[in-house]
Amino acid sequence: MNKAQLIEAMANKAGLTKADAKKALDAFIESTSEALKGEDRVALIGFGSFSVSTREARTGRNPQTGKPIDIPAKKVIKFKAGSDLVETIQ
């Protein structure tokens, strides 16, 4: 499902216009992005939670040459599915 399909599904389920559904989705994405940028956790009970963690620097290998390369530390976004979402797909 792409963004346009999600907007259409949201509009149909909530009885909104596509324009209102797009505004709601854009507001959700923007608000979630801002919270994660501030390293806050976003928890949606039953659906799941988004959080930021730091991946430590490490040494890897170039797959073509086999030479070691330094991989710098970086922040990554994690999503943990909630119990209701997990039950829905099983």
Tab-separated table of C-alpha atoms in Angstrom:
chain	number	residue	atom	x	y	z
A	1	MET	CA	0.000	0.000	0.000
A	2	ASN	CA	1.436	3.358	-0.967
A	3	LYS	CA	0.620	6.785	0.483
A	4	ALA	CA	-2.196	7.536	-1.973
A	5	GLN	CA	-3.845	4.182	-1.271
A	6	LEU	CA	-3.518	4.746	2.479
A	7	ILE	CA	-5.134	8.181	2.172
A	8	GLU	CA	-8.024	6.682	0.203
A	9	ALA	CA	-8.491	3.894	2.764
A	10	MET	CA	-8.409	6.377	5.654
A	11	ALA	CA	-10.957	8.609	3.913
A	12	ASN	CA	-13.318	5.681	3.314
A	13	LYS	CA	-13.064	4.238	6.835
A	14	ALA	CA	-13.363	7.573	8.645
A	15	GLY	CA	-15.921	9.171	6.331
A	16	LEU	CA	-13.531	11.996	5.446
A	17	THR	CA	-12.659	13.645	2.178
A	18	LYS	CA	-9.360	12.598	0.636
A	19	ALA	CA	-8.029	16.123	1.289
A	20	ASP	CA	-8.855	15.860	5.015
A	21	ALA	CA	-7.384	12.357	5.220
A	22	LYS	CA	-4.187	13.621	3.531
A	23	LYS	CA	-3.948	16.492	6.039
A	24	ALA	CA	-4.420	14.041	8.924
A	25	LEU	CA	-1.778	11.647	7.604
A	26	ASP	CA	0.682	14.472	6.903
A	27	ALA	CA	0.122	15.850	10.428
A	28	PHE	CA	0.738	12.380	11.909
A	29	ILE	CA	3.956	11.936	9.921
A	30	GLU	CA	5.209	15.419	10.807
A	31	SER	CA	4.373	15.074	14.511
A	32	THR	CA	5.962	11.629	14.729
A	33	SER	CA	9.082	12.828	12.903
A	34	GLU	CA	9.464	15.802	15.256
A	35	ALA	CA	9.061	13.591	18.329
A	36	LEU	CA	11.642	11.095	17.047
A	37	LYS	CA	14.016	13.923	16.151
A	38	GLY	CA	13.847	14.941	19.811
A	39	GLU	CA	14.491	11.275	20.702
A	40	ASP	CA	11.040	10.894	22.265
A	41	ARG	CA	9.141	7.610	22.072
A	42	VAL	CA	5.831	7.528	20.183
A	43	ALA	CA	3.516	4.825	21.534
A	44	LEU	CA	0.179	3.939	19.977
A	45	ILE	CA	-1.456	1.446	22.339
A	46	GLY	CA	-2.360	-1.740	20.491
A	47	PHE	CA	-0.628	-0.672	17.275
A	48	GLY	CA	3.015	-0.284	18.273
A	49	SER	CA	5.720	2.133	19.290
A	50	PHE	CA	8.438	4.076	17.492
A	51	SER	CA	11.708	4.861	19.242
A	52	VAL	CA	15.245	6.022	18.469
A	53	SER	CA	18.329	4.082	19.476
A	54	THR	CA	22.018	4.476	18.750
A	55	ARG	CA	23.899	1.872	16.776
A	56	GLU	CA	27.508	1.753	17.970
A	57	ALA	CA	30.475	2.263	15.650
A	58	ARG	CA	31.916	-0.986	14.387
A	59	THR	CA	34.360	-2.479	11.922
A	60	GLY	CA	32.896	-4.180	8.870
A	61	ARG	CA	34.281	-5.678	5.704
A	62	ASN	CA	34.044	-4.492	2.132
A	63	PRO	CA	32.335	-7.456	0.413
A	64	GLN	CA	34.232	-6.917	-2.856
A	65	THR	CA	37.751	-6.575	-1.479
A	66	GLY	CA	37.478	-8.099	1.999
A	67	LYS	CA	39.268	-5.077	3.461
A	68	PRO	CA	38.094	-3.831	6.858
A	69	ILE	CA	36.122	-0.577	6.888
A	70	ASP	CA	35.029	1.610	9.776
A	71	ILE	CA	31.271	2.009	10.082
A	72	PRO	CA	30.423	5.101	12.155
A	73	ALA	CA	27.849	5.194	14.946
A	74	LYS	CA	24.419	6.405	13.938
A	75	LYS	CA	20.875	6.809	15.212
A	76	VAL	CA	18.254	4.380	13.930
A	77	ILE	CA	14.470	4.320	14.222
A	78	LYS	CA	12.910	1.176	15.640
A	79	PHE	CA	9.299	0.052	15.466
A	80	LYS	CA	7.931	-2.543	17.851
A	81	ALA	CA	4.517	-3.908	16.907
A	82	GLY	CA	1.829	-3.890	19.586
A	83	SER	CA	-0.062	-6.981	20.659
A	84	ASP	CA	-3.280	-6.082	18.786
A	85	LEU	CA	-1.358	-5.599	15.531
A	86	VAL	CA	0.507	-8.865	15.986
A	87	GLU	CA	-2.739	-10.750	16.614
A	88	THR	CA	-4.317	-9.184	13.503
A	89	ILE	CA	-1.743	-10.722	11.158
A	90	GLN	CA	-1.652	-14.202	12.669
